[in-house]
CSV table of C-alpha atoms and ligand atoms in Angstrom, one decimal:
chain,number,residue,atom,x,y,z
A,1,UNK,CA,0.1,2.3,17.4
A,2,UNK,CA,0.0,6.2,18.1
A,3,UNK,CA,1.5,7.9,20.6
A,4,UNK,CA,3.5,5.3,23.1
A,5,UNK,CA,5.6,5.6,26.2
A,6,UNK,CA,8.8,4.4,26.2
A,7,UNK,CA,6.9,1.3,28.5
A,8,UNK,CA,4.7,0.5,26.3
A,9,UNK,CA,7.1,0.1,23.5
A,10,UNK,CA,8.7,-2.3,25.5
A,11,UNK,CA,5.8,-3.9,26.3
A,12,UNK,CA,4.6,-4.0,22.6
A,13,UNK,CA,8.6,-5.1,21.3
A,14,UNK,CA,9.0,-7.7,23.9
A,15,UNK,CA,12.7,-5.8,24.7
A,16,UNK,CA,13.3,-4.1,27.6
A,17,UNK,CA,12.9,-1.1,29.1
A,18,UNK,CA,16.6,-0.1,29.1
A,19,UNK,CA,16.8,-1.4,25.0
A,20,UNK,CA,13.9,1.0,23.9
A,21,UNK,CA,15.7,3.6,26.1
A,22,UNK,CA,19.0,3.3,23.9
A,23,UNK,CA,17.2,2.8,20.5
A,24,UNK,CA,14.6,6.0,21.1
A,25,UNK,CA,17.2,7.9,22.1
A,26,UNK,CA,19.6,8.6,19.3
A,27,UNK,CA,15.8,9.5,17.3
A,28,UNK,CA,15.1,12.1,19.8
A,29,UNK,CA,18.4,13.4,19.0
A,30,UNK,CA,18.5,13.6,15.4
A,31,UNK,CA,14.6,15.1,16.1
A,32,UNK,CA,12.6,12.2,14.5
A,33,UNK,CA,10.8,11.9,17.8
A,34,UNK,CA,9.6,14.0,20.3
A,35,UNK,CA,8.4,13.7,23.8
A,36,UNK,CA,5.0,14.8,24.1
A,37,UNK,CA,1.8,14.4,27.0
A,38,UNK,CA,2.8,13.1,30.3
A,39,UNK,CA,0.8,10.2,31.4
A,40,UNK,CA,-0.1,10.5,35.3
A,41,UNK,CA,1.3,8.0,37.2
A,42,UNK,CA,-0.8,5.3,38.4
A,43,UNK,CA,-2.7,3.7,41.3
A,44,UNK,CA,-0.4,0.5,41.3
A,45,UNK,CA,2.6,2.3,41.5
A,46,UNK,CA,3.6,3.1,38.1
A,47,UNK,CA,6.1,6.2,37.0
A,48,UNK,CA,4.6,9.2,35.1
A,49,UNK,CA,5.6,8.2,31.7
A,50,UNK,CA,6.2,10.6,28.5
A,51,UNK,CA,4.6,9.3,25.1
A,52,UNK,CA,6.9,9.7,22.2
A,53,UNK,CA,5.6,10.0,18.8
A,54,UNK,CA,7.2,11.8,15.6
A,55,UNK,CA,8.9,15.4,15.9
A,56,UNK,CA,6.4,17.8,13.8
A,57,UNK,CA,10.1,19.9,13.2
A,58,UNK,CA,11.4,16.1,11.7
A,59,UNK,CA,13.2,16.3,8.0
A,60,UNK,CA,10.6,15.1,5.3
A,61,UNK,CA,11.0,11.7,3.6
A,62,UNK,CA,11.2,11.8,-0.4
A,63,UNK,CA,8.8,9.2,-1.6
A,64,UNK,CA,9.0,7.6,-5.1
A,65,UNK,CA,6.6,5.5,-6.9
A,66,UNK,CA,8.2,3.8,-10.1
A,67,UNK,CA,5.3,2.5,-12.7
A,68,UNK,CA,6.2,1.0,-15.8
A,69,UNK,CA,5.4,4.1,-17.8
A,70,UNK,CA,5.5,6.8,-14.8
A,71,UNK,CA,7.7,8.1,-11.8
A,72,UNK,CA,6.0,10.2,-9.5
A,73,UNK,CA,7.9,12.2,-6.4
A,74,UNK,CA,7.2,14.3,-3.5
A,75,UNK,CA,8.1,14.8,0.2
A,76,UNK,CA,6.2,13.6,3.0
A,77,UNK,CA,6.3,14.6,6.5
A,78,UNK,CA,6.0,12.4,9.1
A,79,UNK,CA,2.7,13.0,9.8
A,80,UNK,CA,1.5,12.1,5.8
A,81,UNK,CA,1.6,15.6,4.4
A,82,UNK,CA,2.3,15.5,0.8
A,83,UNK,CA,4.1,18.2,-0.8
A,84,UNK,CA,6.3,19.4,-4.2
A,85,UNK,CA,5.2,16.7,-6.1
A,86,UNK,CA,7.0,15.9,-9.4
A,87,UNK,CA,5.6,13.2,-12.0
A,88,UNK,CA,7.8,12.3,-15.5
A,89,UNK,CA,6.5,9.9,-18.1
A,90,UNK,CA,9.2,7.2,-19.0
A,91,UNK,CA,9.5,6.9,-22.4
A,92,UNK,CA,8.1,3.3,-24.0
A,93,UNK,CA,11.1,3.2,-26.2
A,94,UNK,CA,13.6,3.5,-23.5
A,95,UNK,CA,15.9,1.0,-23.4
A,96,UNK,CA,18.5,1.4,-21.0
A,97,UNK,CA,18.9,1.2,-17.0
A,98,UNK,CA,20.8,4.0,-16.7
A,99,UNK,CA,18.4,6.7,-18.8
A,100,UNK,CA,15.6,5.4,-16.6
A,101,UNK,CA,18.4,6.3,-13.6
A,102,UNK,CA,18.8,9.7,-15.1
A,103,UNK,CA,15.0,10.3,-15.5
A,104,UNK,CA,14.1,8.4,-11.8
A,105,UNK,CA,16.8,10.7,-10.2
A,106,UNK,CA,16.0,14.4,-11.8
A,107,UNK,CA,12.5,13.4,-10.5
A,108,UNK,CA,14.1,13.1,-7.1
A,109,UNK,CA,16.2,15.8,-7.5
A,110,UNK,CA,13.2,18.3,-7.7
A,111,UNK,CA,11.2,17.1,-5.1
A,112,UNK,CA,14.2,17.7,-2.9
A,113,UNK,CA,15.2,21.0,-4.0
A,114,UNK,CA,11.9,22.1,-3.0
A,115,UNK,CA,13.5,21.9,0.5
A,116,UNK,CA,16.5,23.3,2.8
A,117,UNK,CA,17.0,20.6,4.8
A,118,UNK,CA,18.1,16.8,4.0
A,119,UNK,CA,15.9,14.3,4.0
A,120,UNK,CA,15.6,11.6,6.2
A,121,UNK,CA,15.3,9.2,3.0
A,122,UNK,CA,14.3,8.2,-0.1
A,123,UNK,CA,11.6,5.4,-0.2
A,124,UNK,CA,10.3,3.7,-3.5
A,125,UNK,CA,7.0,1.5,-4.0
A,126,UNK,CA,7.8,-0.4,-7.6
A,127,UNK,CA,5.3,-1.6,-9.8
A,128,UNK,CA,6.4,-5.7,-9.4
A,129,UNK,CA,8.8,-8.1,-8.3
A,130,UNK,CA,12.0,-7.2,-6.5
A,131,UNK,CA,15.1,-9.0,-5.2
A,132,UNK,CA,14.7,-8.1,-1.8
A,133,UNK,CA,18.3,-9.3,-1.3
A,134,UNK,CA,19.6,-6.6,-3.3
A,135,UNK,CA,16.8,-3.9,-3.9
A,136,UNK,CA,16.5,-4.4,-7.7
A,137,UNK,CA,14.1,-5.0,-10.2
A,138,UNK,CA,13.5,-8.9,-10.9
A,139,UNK,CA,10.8,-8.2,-13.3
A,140,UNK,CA,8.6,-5.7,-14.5
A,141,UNK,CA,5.9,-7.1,-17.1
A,142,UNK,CA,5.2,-3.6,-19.1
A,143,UNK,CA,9.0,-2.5,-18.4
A,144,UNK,CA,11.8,-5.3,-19.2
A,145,UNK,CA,14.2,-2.2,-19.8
A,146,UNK,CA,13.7,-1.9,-16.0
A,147,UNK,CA,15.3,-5.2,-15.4
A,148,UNK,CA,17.8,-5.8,-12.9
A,149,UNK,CA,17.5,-1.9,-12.3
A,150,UNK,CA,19.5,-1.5,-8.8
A,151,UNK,CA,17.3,1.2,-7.9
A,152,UNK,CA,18.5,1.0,-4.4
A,153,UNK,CA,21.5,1.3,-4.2
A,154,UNK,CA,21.6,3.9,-7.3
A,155,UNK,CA,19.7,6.4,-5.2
A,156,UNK,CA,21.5,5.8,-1.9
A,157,UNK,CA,24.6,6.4,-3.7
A,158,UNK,CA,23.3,9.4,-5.6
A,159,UNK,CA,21.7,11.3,-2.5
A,160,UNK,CA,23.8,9.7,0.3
A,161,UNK,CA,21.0,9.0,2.4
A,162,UNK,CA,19.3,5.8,3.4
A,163,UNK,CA,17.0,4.6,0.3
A,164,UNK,CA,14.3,1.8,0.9
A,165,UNK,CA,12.4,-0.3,-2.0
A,166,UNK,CA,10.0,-2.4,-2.2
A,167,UNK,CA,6.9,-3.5,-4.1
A,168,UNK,CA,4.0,-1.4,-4.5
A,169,UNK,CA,1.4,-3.7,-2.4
A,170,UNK,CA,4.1,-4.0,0.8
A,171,UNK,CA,3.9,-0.2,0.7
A,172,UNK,CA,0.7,0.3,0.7
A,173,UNK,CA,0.7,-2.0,3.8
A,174,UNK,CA,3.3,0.0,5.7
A,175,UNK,CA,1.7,3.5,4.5
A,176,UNK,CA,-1.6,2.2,6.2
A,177,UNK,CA,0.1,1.2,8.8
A,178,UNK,CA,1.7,4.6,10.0
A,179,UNK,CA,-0.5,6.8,8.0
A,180,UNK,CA,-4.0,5.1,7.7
A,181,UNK,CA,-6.4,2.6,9.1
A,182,UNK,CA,-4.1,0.4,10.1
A,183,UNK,CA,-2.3,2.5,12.5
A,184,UNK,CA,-3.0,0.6,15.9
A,185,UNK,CA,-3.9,-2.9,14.7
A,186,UNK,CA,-2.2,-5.6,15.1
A,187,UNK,CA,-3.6,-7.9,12.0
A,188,UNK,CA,-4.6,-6.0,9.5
A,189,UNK,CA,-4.7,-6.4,5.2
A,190,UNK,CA,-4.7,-3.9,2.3
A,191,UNK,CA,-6.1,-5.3,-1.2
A,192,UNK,CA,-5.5,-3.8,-4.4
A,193,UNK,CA,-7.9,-3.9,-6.9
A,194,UNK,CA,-7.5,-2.4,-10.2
A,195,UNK,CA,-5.7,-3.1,-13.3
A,196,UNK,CA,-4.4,-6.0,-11.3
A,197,UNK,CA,-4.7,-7.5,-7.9
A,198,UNK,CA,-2.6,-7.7,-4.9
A,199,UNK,CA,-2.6,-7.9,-1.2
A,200,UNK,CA,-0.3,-7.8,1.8
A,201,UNK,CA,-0.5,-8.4,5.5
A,202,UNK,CA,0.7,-7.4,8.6
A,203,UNK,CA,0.4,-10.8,11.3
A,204,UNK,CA,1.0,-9.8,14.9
A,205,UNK,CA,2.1,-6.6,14.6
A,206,UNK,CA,4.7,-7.2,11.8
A,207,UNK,CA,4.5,-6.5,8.4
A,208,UNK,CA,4.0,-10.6,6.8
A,209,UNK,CA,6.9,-11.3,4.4
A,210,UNK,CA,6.7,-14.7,2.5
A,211,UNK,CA,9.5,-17.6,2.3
A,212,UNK,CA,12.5,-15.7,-0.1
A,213,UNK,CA,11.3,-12.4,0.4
A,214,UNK,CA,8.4,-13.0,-2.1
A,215,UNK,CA,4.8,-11.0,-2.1
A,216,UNK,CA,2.0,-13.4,-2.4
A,217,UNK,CA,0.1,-14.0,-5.0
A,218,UNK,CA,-3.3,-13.8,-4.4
A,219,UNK,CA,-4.7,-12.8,-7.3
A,220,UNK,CA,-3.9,-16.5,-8.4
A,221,UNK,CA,-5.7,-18.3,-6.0
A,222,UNK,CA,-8.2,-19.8,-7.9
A,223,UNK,CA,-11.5,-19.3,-7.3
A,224,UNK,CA,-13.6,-20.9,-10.2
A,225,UNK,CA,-12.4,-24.7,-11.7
A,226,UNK,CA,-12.5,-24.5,-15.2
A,227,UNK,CA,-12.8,-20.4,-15.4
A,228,UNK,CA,-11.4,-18.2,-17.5
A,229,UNK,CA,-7.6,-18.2,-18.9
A,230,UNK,CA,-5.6,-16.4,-16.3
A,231,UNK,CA,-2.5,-14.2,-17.7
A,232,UNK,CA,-0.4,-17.1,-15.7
A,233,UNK,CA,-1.8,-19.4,-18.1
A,234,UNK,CA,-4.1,-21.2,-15.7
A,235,UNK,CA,-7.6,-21.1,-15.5
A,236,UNK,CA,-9.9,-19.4,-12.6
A,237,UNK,CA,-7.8,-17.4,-10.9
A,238,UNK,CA,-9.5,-14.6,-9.0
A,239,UNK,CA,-7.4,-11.8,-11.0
A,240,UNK,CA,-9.7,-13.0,-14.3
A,241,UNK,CA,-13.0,-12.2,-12.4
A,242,UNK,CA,-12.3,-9.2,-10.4
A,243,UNK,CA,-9.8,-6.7,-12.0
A,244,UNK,CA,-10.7,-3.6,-14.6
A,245,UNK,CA,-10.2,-6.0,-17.1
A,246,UNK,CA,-13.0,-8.2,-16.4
A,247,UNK,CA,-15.7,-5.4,-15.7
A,248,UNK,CA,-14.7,-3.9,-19.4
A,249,UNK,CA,-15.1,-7.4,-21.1
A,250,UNK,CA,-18.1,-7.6,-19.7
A,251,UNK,CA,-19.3,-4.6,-20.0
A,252,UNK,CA,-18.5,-5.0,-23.6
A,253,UNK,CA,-20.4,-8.3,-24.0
A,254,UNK,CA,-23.7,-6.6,-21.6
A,255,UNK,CA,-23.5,-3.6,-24.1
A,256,UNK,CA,-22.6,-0.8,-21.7
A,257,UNK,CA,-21.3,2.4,-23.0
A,258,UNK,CA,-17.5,3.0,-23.7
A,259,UNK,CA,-16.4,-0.3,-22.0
A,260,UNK,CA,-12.5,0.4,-23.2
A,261,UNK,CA,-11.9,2.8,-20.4
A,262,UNK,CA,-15.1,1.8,-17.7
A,263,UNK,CA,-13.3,2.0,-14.3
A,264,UNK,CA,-15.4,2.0,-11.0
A,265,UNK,CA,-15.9,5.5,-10.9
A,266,UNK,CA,-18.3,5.6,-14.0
A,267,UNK,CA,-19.8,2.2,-13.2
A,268,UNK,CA,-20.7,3.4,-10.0
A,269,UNK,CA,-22.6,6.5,-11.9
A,270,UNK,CA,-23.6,4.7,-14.7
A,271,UNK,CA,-25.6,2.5,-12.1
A,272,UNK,CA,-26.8,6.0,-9.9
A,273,UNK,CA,-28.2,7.1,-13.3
A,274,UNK,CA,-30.2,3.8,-14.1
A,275,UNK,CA,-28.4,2.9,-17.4
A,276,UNK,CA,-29.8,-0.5,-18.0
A,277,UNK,CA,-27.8,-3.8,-16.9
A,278,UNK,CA,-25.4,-1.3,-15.1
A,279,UNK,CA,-26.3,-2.2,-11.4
A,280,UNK,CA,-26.7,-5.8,-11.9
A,281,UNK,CA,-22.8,-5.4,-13.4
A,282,UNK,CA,-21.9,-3.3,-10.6
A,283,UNK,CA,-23.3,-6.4,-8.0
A,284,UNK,CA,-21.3,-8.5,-10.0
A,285,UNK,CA,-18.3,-6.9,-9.9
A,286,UNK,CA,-18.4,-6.8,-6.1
A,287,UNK,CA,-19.5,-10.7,-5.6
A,288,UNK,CA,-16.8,-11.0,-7.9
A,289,UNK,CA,-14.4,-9.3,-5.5
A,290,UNK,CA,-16.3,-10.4,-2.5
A,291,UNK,CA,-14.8,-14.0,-2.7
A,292,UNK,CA,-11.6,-13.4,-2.7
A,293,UNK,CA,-11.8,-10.9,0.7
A,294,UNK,CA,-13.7,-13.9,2.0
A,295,UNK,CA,-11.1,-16.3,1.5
A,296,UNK,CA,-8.5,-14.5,2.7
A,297,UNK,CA,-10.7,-13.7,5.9
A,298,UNK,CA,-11.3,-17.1,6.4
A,299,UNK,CA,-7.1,-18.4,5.9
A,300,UNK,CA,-5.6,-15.8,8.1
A,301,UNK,CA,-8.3,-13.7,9.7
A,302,UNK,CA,-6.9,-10.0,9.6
A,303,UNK,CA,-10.4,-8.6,10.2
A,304,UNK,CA,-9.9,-5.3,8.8
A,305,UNK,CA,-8.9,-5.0,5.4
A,306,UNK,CA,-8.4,-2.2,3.3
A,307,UNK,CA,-8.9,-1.8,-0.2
A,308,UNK,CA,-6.7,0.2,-2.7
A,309,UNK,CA,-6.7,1.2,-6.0
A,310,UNK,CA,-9.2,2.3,-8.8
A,311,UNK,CA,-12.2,-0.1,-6.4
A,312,UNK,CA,-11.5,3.3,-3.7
A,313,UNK,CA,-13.3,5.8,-6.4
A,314,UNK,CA,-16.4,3.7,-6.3
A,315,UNK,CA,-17.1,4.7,-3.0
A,316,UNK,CA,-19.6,4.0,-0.3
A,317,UNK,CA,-22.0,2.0,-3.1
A,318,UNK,CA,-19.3,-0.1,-3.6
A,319,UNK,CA,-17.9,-0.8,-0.3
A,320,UNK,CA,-21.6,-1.4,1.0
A,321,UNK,CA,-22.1,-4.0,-2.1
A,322,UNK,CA,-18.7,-6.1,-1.7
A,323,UNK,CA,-19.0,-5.9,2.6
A,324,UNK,CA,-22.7,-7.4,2.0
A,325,UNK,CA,-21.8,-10.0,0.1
A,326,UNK,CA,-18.3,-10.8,1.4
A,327,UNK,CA,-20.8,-11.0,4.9
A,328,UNK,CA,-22.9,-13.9,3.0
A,329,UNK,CA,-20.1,-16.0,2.5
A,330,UNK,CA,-18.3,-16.0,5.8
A,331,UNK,CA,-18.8,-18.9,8.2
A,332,UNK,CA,-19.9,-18.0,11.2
A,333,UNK,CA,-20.4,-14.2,10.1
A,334,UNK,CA,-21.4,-13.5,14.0
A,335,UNK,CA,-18.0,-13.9,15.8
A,336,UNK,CA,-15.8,-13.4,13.1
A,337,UNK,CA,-16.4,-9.9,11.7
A,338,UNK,CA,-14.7,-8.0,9.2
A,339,UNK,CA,-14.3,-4.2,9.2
A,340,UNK,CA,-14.2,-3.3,5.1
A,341,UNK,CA,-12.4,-0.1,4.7
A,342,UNK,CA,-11.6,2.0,1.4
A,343,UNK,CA,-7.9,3.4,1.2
A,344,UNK,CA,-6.6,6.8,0.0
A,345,UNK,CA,-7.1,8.1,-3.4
A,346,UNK,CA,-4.4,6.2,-5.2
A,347,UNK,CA,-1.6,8.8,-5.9
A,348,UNK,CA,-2.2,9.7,-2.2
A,349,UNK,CA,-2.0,5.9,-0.9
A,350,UNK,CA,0.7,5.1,-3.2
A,351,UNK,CA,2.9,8.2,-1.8
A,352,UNK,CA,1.8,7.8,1.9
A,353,UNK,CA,3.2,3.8,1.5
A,354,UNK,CA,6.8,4.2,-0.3
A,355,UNK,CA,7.6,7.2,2.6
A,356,UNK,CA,6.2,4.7,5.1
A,357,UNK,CA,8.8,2.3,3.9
A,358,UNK,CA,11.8,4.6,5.4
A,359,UNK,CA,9.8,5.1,8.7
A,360,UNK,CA,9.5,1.2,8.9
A,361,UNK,CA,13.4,1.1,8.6
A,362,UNK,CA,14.2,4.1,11.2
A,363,UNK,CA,12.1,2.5,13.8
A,364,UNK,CA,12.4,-1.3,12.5
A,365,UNK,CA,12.6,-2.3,16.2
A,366,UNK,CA,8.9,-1.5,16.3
A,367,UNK,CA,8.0,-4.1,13.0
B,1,ZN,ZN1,-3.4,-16.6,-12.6
């Protein structure tokens, strides 16, 4: 939701009236939110109500995106502007939690010098699997070094102000939901598709968080019996027929130029300029990705979903190719539509969603 008064938060919350009163508030105080239009009172009696929505004076959150090879920093305001970004390569050799510490928190460091005042947080989207008990790394495929990092805590402690973590997908969920196209829905998805494939949810107006704190796992849903060998050692799964890795094996096997670094961008053009067996790849690629978006349409009907990753630089042609065909396999197409979206540009998205996770946890009687 945008702009709310302080009854339509309650409305939205389920508390009352005098609970959003005492929870809004302390955030007008410390100038997160500010009081904006006045809404006329109405015919049935209603009071004129004031709608509250973020302070354009509010500190800037510092937002941190930890790859396996990469940390990349900026502030964000809280209406998405992104600004004094920072980006350090982490070494392959490294070996120890605390030099990627050292390295995560000079990163930091810089995008906060760039301003006077504090911030209101530190929020970091991680490439993988966290312990959401604790806020540390469970796992990082490309990065065991980065195991049991306590991320979390490290940076509260070091800056001594609230840091948030999570995984990368969740963030991208919470960054469309303050900053994108899923500001004002109640159901919604975001898909990554790219080097790998995730996806998140937000059910009823909160953001969906499996059994133990888990992310789900649906790039190994499996979507062809018998298909190919899946890095989870099973076979089918729909990360082995619709990530960058399948479109430059086949690209290698259909004889396309350069297959080693093909990402959607060039396929799209590669296609636009009639190279031969380029479109008919292209269509595949999206059927490919179509039945996946189908599937989860059909289990938990978020109707909009919004896709993320490298699949945003292929554009309208893209979209229009995996919304057609995602619209074949739908039962009932009429009466259960899906609006097909394309995020941010990654870096942008990727930002947006780890500064999104701090706003989730100032207003987290809203989620
Ligand atoms: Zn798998």
């Amino acid at each position: 939701m945008g702009p709310s008064s302080r009854v339509e938060l309650a409305r939205v919350t389920g508390a009352s009236r005098a609970t959003i009163g005492g929870i809004v508030q302390p955030l007008i105080d410390q100038g997160i939110l500010a009081e904006g239009d006045v809404v006329p009172a109405n015919r049935t009696g209603g009071k004129p109500a004031t709608k509250l929505w973020f302070s354009k004076e509010a500190k800037p959150i510092c937002a941190v995106r930890l790859m396996h090879d990469r940390v990349h920093t900026c502030l964000v305001t809280l209406e998405g502007e992104i600004y004094a970004q920072h980006d350090v390569d982490l070494a392959k050799d490294l070996t120890d939690v605390a030099d990627a510490l050292q390295i995560v928190s000079a990163c930091v460091e810089k995008s906060i010098a760039s301003t006077h005042q504090p911030v209101l947080g530190i929020g970091v989207a991680v490439a993988n699997e966290l312990n959401p008990q604790t806020g540390s790394i469970a796992a990082m495929d490309l990065a065991p070094h980065l195991h049991g990092f306590a991320i979390e805590a490290e940076l509260a402690k070091r800056f001594g102000v609230p840091a948030c973590v999570d995984q990368d997908t969740r963030a991208l969920l919470v960054g469309d939901r303050w900053f994108g196209q899923g500001r004002g829905q109640r159901n919604f998805a975001v898909v990554y598709i790219g080097q790998s494939l995730g996806a998140a949810l937000y059910v009823d107006g909160h953001p969906y968080r499996a059994a133990g704190g888990k992310h789900c796992q649906i790039g190994h849903t499996i979507v062809q019996l018998n298909g190919q060998m899946c890095r989870c050692g099973r076979r089918g799964c729909w990360e082995t027929i619709a990530t960058l890795r399948w479109l430059r094996g086949e690209a290698k096997a259909r004889g396309l130029p350069n297959p080693g670094s093909l990402d959607v961008s060039r396929m799209v053009w590669l296609a636009e300029t009639g190279v031969k067996g380029a479109k008919e790849l292209l269509e595949d690629y999206a059927s490919n990705i179509s039945v996946g978006l189908a599937n989860l349409q059909q289990l938990m009907a978020p109707n909009c979903i919004t896709l993320h990753g490298d699949i945003v630089r292929g554009g309208k042609l893209i979209l229009d190719l995996i919304g057609e065909s995602v619209r074949q396999l739908m039962v009932n197409p009429a009466g259960n539509e899906i609006a097909l979206a394309l995020g941010d540009q990654e870096d942008v998205a990727g930002l947006r969603g780890a500064a999104g996770l701090v706003i989730c946890e100032l207003l987290n009687f809203m989620i």
